[in-house]
GROMACS .gro file of C-alpha atoms in nm:
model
  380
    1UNK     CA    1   8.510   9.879  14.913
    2UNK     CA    2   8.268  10.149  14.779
    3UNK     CA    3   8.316  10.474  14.955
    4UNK     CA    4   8.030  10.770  14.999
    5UNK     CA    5   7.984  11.114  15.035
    6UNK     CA    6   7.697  11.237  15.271
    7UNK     CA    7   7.650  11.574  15.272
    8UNK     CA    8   7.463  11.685  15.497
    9UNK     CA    9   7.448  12.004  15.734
   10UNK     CA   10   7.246  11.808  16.021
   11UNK     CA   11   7.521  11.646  16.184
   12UNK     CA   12   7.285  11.470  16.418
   13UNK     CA   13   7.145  11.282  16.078
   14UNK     CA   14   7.503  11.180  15.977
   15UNK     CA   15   7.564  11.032  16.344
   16UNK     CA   16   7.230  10.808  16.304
   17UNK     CA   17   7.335  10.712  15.970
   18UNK     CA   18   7.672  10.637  16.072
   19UNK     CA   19   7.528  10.451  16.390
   20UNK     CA   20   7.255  10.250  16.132
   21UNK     CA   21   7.518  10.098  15.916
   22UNK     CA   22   7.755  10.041  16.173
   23UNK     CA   23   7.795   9.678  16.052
   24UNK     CA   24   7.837   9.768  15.673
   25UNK     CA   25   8.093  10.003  15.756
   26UNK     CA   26   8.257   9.695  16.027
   27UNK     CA   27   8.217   9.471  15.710
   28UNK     CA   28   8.388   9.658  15.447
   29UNK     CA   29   8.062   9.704  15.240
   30UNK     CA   30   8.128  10.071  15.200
   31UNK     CA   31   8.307  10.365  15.387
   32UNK     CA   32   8.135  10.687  15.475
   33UNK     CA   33   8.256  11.069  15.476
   34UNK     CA   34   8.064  11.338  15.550
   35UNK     CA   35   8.045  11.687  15.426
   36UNK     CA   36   7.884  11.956  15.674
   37UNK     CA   37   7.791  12.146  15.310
   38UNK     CA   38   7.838  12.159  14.928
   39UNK     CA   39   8.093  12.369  14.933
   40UNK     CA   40   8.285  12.121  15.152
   41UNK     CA   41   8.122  11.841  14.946
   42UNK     CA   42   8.322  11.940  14.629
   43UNK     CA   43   8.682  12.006  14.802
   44UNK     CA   44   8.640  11.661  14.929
   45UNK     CA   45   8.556  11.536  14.580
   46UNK     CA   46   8.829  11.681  14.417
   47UNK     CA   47   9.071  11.538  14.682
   48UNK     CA   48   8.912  11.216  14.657
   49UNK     CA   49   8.874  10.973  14.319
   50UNK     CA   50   8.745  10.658  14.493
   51UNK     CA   51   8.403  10.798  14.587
   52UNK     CA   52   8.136  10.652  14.434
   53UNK     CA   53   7.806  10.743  14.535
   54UNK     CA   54   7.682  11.104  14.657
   55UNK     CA   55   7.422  11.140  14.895
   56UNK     CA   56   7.281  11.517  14.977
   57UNK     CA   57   7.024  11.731  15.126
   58UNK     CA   58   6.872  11.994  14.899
   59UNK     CA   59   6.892  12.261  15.199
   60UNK     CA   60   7.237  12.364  15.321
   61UNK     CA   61   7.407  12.656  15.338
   62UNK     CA   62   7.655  12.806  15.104
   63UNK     CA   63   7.632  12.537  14.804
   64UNK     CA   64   7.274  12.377  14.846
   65UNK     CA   65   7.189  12.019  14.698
   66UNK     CA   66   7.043  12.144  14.344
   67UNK     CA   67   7.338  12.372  14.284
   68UNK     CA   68   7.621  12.092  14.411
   69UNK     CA   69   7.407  11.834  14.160
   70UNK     CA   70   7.478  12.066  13.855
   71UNK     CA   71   7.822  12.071  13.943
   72UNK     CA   72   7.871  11.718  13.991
   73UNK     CA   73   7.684  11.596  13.638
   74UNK     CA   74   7.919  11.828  13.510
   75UNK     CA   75   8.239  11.735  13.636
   76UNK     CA   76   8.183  11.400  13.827
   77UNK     CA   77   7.936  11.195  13.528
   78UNK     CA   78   7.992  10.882  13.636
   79UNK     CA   79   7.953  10.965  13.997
   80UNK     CA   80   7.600  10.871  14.106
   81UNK     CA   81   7.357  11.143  14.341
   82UNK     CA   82   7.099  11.029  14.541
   83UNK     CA   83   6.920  11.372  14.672
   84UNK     CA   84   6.749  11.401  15.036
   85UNK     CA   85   6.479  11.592  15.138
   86UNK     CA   86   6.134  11.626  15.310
   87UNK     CA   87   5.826  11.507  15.314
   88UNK     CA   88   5.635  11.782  15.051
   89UNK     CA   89   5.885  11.925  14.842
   90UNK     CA   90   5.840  11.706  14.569
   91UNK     CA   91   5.881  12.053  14.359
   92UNK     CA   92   6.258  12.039  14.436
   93UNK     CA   93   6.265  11.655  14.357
   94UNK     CA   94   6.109  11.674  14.025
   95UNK     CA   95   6.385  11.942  13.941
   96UNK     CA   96   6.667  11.730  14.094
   97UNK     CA   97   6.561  11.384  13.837
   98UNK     CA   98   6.530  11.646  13.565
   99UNK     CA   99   6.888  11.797  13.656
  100UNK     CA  100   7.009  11.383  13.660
  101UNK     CA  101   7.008  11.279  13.982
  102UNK     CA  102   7.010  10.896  14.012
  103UNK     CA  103   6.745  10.869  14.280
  104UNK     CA  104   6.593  11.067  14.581
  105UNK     CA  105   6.467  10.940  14.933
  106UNK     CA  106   6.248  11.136  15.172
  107UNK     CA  107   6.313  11.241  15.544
  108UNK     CA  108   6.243  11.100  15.797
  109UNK     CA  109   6.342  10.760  15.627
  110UNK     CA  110   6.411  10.373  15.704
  111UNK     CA  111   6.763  10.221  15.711
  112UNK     CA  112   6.651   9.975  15.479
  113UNK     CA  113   6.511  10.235  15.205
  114UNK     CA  114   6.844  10.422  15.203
  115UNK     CA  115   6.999  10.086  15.237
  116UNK     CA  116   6.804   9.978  14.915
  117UNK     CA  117   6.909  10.281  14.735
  118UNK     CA  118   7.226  10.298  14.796
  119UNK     CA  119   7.252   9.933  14.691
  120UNK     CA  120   7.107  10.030  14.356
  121UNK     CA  121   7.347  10.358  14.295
  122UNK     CA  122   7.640  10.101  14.380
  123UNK     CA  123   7.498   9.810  14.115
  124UNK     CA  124   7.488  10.131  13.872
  125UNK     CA  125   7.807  10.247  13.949
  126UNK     CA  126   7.983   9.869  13.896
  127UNK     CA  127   7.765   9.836  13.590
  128UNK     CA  128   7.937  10.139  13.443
  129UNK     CA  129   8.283  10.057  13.541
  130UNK     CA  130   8.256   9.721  13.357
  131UNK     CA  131   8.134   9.883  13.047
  132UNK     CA  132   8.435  10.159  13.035
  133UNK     CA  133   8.679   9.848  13.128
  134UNK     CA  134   8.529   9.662  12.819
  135UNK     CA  135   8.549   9.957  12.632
  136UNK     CA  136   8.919  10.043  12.707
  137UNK     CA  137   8.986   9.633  12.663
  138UNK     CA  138   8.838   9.661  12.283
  139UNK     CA  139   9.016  10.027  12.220
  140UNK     CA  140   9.329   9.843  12.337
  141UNK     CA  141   9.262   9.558  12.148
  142UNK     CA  142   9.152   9.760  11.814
  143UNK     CA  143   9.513   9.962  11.874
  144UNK     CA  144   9.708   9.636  11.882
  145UNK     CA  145   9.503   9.506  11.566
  146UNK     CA  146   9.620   9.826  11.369
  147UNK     CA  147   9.958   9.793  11.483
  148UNK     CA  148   9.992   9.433  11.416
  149UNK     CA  149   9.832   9.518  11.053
  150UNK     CA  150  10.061   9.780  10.983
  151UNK     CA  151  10.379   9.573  11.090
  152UNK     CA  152  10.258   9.302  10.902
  153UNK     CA  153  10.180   9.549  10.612
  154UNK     CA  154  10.506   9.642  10.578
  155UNK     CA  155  10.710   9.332  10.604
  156UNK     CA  156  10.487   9.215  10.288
  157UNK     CA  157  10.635   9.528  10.112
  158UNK     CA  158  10.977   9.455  10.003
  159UNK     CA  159  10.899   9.090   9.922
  160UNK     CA  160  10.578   9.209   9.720
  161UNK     CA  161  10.837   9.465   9.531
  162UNK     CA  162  11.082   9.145   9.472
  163UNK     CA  163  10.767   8.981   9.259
  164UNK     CA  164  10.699   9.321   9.091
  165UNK     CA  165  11.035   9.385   8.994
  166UNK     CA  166  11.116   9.002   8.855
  167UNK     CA  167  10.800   8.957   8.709
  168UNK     CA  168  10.886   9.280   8.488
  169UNK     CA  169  11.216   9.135   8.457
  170UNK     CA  170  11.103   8.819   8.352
  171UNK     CA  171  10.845   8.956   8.072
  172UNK     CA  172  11.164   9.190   7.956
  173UNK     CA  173  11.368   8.919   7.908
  174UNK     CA  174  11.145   8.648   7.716
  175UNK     CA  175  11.053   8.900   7.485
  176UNK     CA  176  11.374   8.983   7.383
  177UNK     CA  177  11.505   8.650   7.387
  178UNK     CA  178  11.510   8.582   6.965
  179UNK     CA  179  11.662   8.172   7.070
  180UNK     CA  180  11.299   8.123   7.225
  181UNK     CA  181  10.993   7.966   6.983
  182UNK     CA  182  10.696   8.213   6.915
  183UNK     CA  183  10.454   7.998   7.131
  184UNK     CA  184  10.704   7.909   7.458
  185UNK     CA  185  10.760   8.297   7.449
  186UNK     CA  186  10.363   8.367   7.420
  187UNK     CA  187  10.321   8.171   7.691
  188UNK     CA  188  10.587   8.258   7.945
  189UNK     CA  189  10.460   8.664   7.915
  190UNK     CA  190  10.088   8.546   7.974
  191UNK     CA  191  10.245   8.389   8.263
  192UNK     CA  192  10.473   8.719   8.383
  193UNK     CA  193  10.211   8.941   8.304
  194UNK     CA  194   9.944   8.753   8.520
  195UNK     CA  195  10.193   8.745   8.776
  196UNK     CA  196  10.290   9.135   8.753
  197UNK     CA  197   9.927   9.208   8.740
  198UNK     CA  198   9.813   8.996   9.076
  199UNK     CA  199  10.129   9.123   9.262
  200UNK     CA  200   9.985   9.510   9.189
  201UNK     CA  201   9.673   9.417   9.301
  202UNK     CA  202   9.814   9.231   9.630
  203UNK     CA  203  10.050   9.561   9.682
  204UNK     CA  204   9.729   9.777   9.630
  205UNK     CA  205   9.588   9.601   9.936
  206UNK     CA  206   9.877   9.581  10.104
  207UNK     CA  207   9.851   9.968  10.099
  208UNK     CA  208   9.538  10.007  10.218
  209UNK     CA  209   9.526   9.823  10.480
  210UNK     CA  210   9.915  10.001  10.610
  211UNK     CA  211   9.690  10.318  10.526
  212UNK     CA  212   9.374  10.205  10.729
  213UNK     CA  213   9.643  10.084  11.025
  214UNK     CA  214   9.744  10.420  11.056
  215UNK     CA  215   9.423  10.594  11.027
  216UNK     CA  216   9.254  10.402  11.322
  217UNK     CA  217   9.559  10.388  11.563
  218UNK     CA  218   9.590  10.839  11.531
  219UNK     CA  219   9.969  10.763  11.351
  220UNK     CA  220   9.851  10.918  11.032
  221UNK     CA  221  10.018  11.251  10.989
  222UNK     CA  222   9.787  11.558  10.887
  223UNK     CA  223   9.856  11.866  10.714
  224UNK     CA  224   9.580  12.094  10.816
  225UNK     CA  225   9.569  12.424  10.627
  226UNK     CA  226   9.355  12.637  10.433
  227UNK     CA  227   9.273  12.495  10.110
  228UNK     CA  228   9.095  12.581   9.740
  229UNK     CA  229   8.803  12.301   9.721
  230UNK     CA  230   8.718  12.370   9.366
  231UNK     CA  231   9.162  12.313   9.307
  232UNK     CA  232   9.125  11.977   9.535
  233UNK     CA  233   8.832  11.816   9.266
  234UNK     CA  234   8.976  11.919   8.933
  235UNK     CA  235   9.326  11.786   9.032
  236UNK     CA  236   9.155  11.433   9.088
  237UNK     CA  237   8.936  11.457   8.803
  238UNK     CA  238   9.273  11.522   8.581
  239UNK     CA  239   9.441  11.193   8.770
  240UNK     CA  240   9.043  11.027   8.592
  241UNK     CA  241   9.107  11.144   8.251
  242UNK     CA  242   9.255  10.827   8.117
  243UNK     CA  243   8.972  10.592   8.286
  244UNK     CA  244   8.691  10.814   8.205
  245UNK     CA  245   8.774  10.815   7.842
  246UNK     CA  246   8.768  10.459   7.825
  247UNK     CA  247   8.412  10.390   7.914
  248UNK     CA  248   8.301  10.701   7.784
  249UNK     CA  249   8.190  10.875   8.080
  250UNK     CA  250   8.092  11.269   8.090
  251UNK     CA  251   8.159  11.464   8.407
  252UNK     CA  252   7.871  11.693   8.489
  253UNK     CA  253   8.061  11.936   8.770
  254UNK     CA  254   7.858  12.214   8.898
  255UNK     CA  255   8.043  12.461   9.160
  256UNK     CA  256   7.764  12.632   9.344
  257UNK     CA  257   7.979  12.789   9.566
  258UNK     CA  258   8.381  12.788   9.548
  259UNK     CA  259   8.586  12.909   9.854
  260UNK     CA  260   8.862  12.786  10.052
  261UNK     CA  261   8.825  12.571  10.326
  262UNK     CA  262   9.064  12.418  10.588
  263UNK     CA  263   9.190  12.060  10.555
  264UNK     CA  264   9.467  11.803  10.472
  265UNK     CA  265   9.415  11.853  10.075
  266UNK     CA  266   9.613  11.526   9.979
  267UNK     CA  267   9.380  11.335  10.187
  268UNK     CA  268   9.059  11.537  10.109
  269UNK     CA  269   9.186  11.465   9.734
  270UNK     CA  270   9.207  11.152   9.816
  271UNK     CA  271   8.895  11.045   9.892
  272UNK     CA  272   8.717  11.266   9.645
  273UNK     CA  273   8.965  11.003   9.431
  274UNK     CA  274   8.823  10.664   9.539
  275UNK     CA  275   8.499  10.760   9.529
  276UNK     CA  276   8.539  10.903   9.181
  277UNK     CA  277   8.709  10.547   9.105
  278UNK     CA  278   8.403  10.378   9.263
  279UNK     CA  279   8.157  10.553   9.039
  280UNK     CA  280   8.346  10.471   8.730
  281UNK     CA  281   8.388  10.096   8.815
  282UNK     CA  282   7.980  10.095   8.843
  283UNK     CA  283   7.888  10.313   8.573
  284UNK     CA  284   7.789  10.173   8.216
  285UNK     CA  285   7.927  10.280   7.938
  286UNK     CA  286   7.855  10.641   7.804
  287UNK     CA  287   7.695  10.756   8.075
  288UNK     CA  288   7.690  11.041   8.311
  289UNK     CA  289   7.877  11.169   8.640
  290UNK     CA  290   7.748  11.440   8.817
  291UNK     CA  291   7.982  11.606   9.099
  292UNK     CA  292   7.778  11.922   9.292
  293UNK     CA  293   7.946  12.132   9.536
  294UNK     CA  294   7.717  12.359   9.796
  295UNK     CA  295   7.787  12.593  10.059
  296UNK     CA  296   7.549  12.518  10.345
  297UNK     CA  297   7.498  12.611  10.716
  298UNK     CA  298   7.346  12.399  11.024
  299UNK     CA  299   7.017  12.539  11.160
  300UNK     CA  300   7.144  12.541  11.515
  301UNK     CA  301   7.470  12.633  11.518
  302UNK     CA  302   7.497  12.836  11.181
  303UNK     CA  303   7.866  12.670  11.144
  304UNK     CA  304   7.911  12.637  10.772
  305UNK     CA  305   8.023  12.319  10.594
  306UNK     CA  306   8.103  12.229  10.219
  307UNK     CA  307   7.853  11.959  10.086
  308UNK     CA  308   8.035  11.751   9.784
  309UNK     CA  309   7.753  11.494   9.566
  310UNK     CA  310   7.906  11.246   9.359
  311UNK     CA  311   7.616  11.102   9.209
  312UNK     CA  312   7.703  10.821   8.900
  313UNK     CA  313   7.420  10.612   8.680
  314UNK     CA  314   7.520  10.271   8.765
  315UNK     CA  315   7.300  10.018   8.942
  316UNK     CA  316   7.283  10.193   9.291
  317UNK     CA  317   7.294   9.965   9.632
  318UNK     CA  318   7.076   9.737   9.826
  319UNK     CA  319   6.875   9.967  10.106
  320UNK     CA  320   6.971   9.743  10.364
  321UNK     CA  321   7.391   9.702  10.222
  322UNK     CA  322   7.351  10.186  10.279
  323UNK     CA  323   7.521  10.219  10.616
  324UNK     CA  324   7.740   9.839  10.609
  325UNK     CA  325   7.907  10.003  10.255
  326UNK     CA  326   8.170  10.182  10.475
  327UNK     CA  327   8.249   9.889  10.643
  328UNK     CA  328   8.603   9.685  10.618
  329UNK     CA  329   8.609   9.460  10.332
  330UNK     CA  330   8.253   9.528  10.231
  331UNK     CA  331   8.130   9.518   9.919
  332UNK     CA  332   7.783   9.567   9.756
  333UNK     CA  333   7.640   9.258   9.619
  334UNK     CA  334   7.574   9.449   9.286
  335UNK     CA  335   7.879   9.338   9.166
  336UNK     CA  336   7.801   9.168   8.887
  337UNK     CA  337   7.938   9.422   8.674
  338UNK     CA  338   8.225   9.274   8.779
  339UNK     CA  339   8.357   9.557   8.934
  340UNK     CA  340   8.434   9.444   9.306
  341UNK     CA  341   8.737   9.587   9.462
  342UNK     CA  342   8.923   9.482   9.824
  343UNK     CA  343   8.657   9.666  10.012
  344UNK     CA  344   8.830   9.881  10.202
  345UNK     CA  345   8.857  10.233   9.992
  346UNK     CA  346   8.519  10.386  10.126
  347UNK     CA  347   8.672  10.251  10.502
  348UNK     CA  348   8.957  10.467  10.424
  349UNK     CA  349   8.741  10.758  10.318
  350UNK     CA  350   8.491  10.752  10.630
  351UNK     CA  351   8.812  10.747  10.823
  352UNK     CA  352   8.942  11.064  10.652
  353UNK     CA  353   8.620  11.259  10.619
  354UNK     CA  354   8.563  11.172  11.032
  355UNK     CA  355   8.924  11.281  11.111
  356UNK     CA  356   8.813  11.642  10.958
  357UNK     CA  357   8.527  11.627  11.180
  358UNK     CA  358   8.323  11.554  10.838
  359UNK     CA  359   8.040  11.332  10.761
  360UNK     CA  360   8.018  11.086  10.460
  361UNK     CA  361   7.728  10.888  10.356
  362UNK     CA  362   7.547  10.710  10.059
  363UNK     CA  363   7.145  10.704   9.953
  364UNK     CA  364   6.995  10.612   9.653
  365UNK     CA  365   6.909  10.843   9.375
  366UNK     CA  366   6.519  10.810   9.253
  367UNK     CA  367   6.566  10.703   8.934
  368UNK     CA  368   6.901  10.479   8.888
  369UNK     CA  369   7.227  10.512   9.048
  370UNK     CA  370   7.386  10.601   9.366
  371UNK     CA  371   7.494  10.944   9.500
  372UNK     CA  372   7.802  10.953   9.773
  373UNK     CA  373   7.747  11.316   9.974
  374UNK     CA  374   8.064  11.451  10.146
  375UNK     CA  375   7.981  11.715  10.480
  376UNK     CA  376   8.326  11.915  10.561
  377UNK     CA  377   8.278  12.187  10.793
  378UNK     CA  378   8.470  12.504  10.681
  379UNK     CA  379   8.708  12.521  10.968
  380UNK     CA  380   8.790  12.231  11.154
   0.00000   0.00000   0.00000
């Protein structure tokens, strides 16, 4: 049973209305409580979580209708207002649909009309309960996921180390075995080594998806404090050195402006990291990385923020594959380089970057490539 508020200084108005929906009251179609004013509209309110549905004059004394609507959007958004008044003052209606009330009905008016409307503020109100109880439903359900993920995750651990550990063993042991023929001992390494080099790559994912787990369910742990950006890229460049040397790759790093900044700087290194190992996976051989840094500041709000542009020269990504590329286990279909990965690294950085209140997205550059831009606000 939906109950209402009717505030309302005429008291004579509330009897009739009272009196008019006599049966729906008899019938358990809704309850009704009046309020001689706004003032004691919003003590009821905040002594009372089951009403759903305001009704009030504009004119009453102490707290009149357009001031008890602003409060009510503002602590009460789900509750609905349906605002009274006379015939002519549609000056004071227009201002009460701008300020978000749900409807408005004119005095003198018909049972059925306020019947009507009422009927419509209640369908509202139900329509927005079911959406916050399917949206709790698939929080809930997205929280079990993670946690089922991450238990999962790290039962596959120790076994997953078992394979590591004998497969090393294994590939020891055949090679130093002098009793075994040149081509049985050839062939039992190939077979070690494949099997050390799968279960790394099985562990990898194993990883990231315990790391994602934790990242969506809030049990990742951050260490928030004031940080040197220009320290966070150069470490991870260092951790490069090996891979970019293989294919030949320059780094083009530009530091427009250098400053510390506060964040988790493992994580923030992190990503910087995967998206750095992205690059290289995509970029030909002897080409050209370039990482810009900026200091830049909203229009609106003048709050500054770091802007970080990894742009590489490899063969850039579908327009329509830009905003699904964060996705879980997505992966561009420009893979023939043969550079796919699990599809879930850039997951891991959107989660990161959002957790710092950050923004992280991917465009095109003009010519060839792709450029990954990094927003982190200054303090978070």
């Amino acid at each position: 049973m939906s109950t209402i508020l009717f505030a309302e200084d005429d008291e004579s108005l509330f009897d009739l209305v009272r009196l008019q929906f006599k049966e729906d009251i008899n019938s358990d179609e809704f309850t009704l409580i009046h309020a001689k004013n706004g003032k004691e509209a919003l003590n009821i309110l905040e002594n009372n979580d089951q009403i759903a549905v305001l009704i009030s004059d504009i004119n009453m004394p102490e707290v009149d209708g357009l001031e008890l609507l602003n409060i009510v959007k503002e602590q009460y958004p789900l509750l609905k207002t349906i605002i009274m008044t006379a015939y002519g003052d549609m000056e004071n209606v227009r201002t009460a649909m701008n300020q978000g009330a749900f409807d408005f009905i004119i005095k003198p008016f018909k049972k059925s009309d306020l019947k009507n409307t009422i009927q419509k503020a209640l369908m509202e109100v139900d329509r927005f309960e079911k959406m916050i109880f399917e949206l709790q439903l698939a929080k809930e359900a997205n929280r079990l996921k993670s946690e089922f993920m991450a238990n999962i995750s790290h039962e596959l651990l120790t076994p997953m180390h078992g394979i590591l550990n004998f497969s090393e063993f294994g590939y020891k042991k055949t090679l130093d075995d002098s009793s075994m023929d040149q081509e049985k001992q050839k062939k039992c390494n190939t077979y070690f080594s494949g099997i050390n080099q799968s279960a790394k790559r099985l562990l990898e994912m194993i990883n990231d998806i315990l790391k994602l787990s934790l990242l969506e369910s809030g049990q990742e742990k951050f260490n928030i404090k004031s940080n040197d950006l220009d320290h966070i890229i150069r470490q991870s460049l260092a951790t490069l050195e090996k891979k970019l040397k293989t294919k030949e790759i320059k780094i083009k790093y530009t530091m427009l402006d250098n400053g510390t900044f506060i964040c988790d700087g493992p994580k923030i290194s992190e990503v910087i990291n995967r998206i750095m190992q992205n690059a290289i996976k995509f970029s030909p051989q002897a080409s050209e990385i370039d990482i810009q840094v900026s200091l830049q500041s909203e229009n609106e709000s003048h709050n500054k923020y770091f802007k970080i542009c990894i742009s590489d020269q490899g063969p850039g990504i579908p327009k329509g594959e830009l905003r699904s590329i964060f996705e879980k286990f997505s992966q561009s279909s420009t893979t023939n380089t043969g550079a796919g990965g699990r599809g879930l690294g850039l997951t891991i950085c959107r989660e990161i970057i959002s957790q710092h209140q950050g923004k992280i997205w991917v465009e095109n550059n003009q010519s060839v490539g792709a450029c990954f831009c990094i927003q982190l606000p200054v303090a978070v």
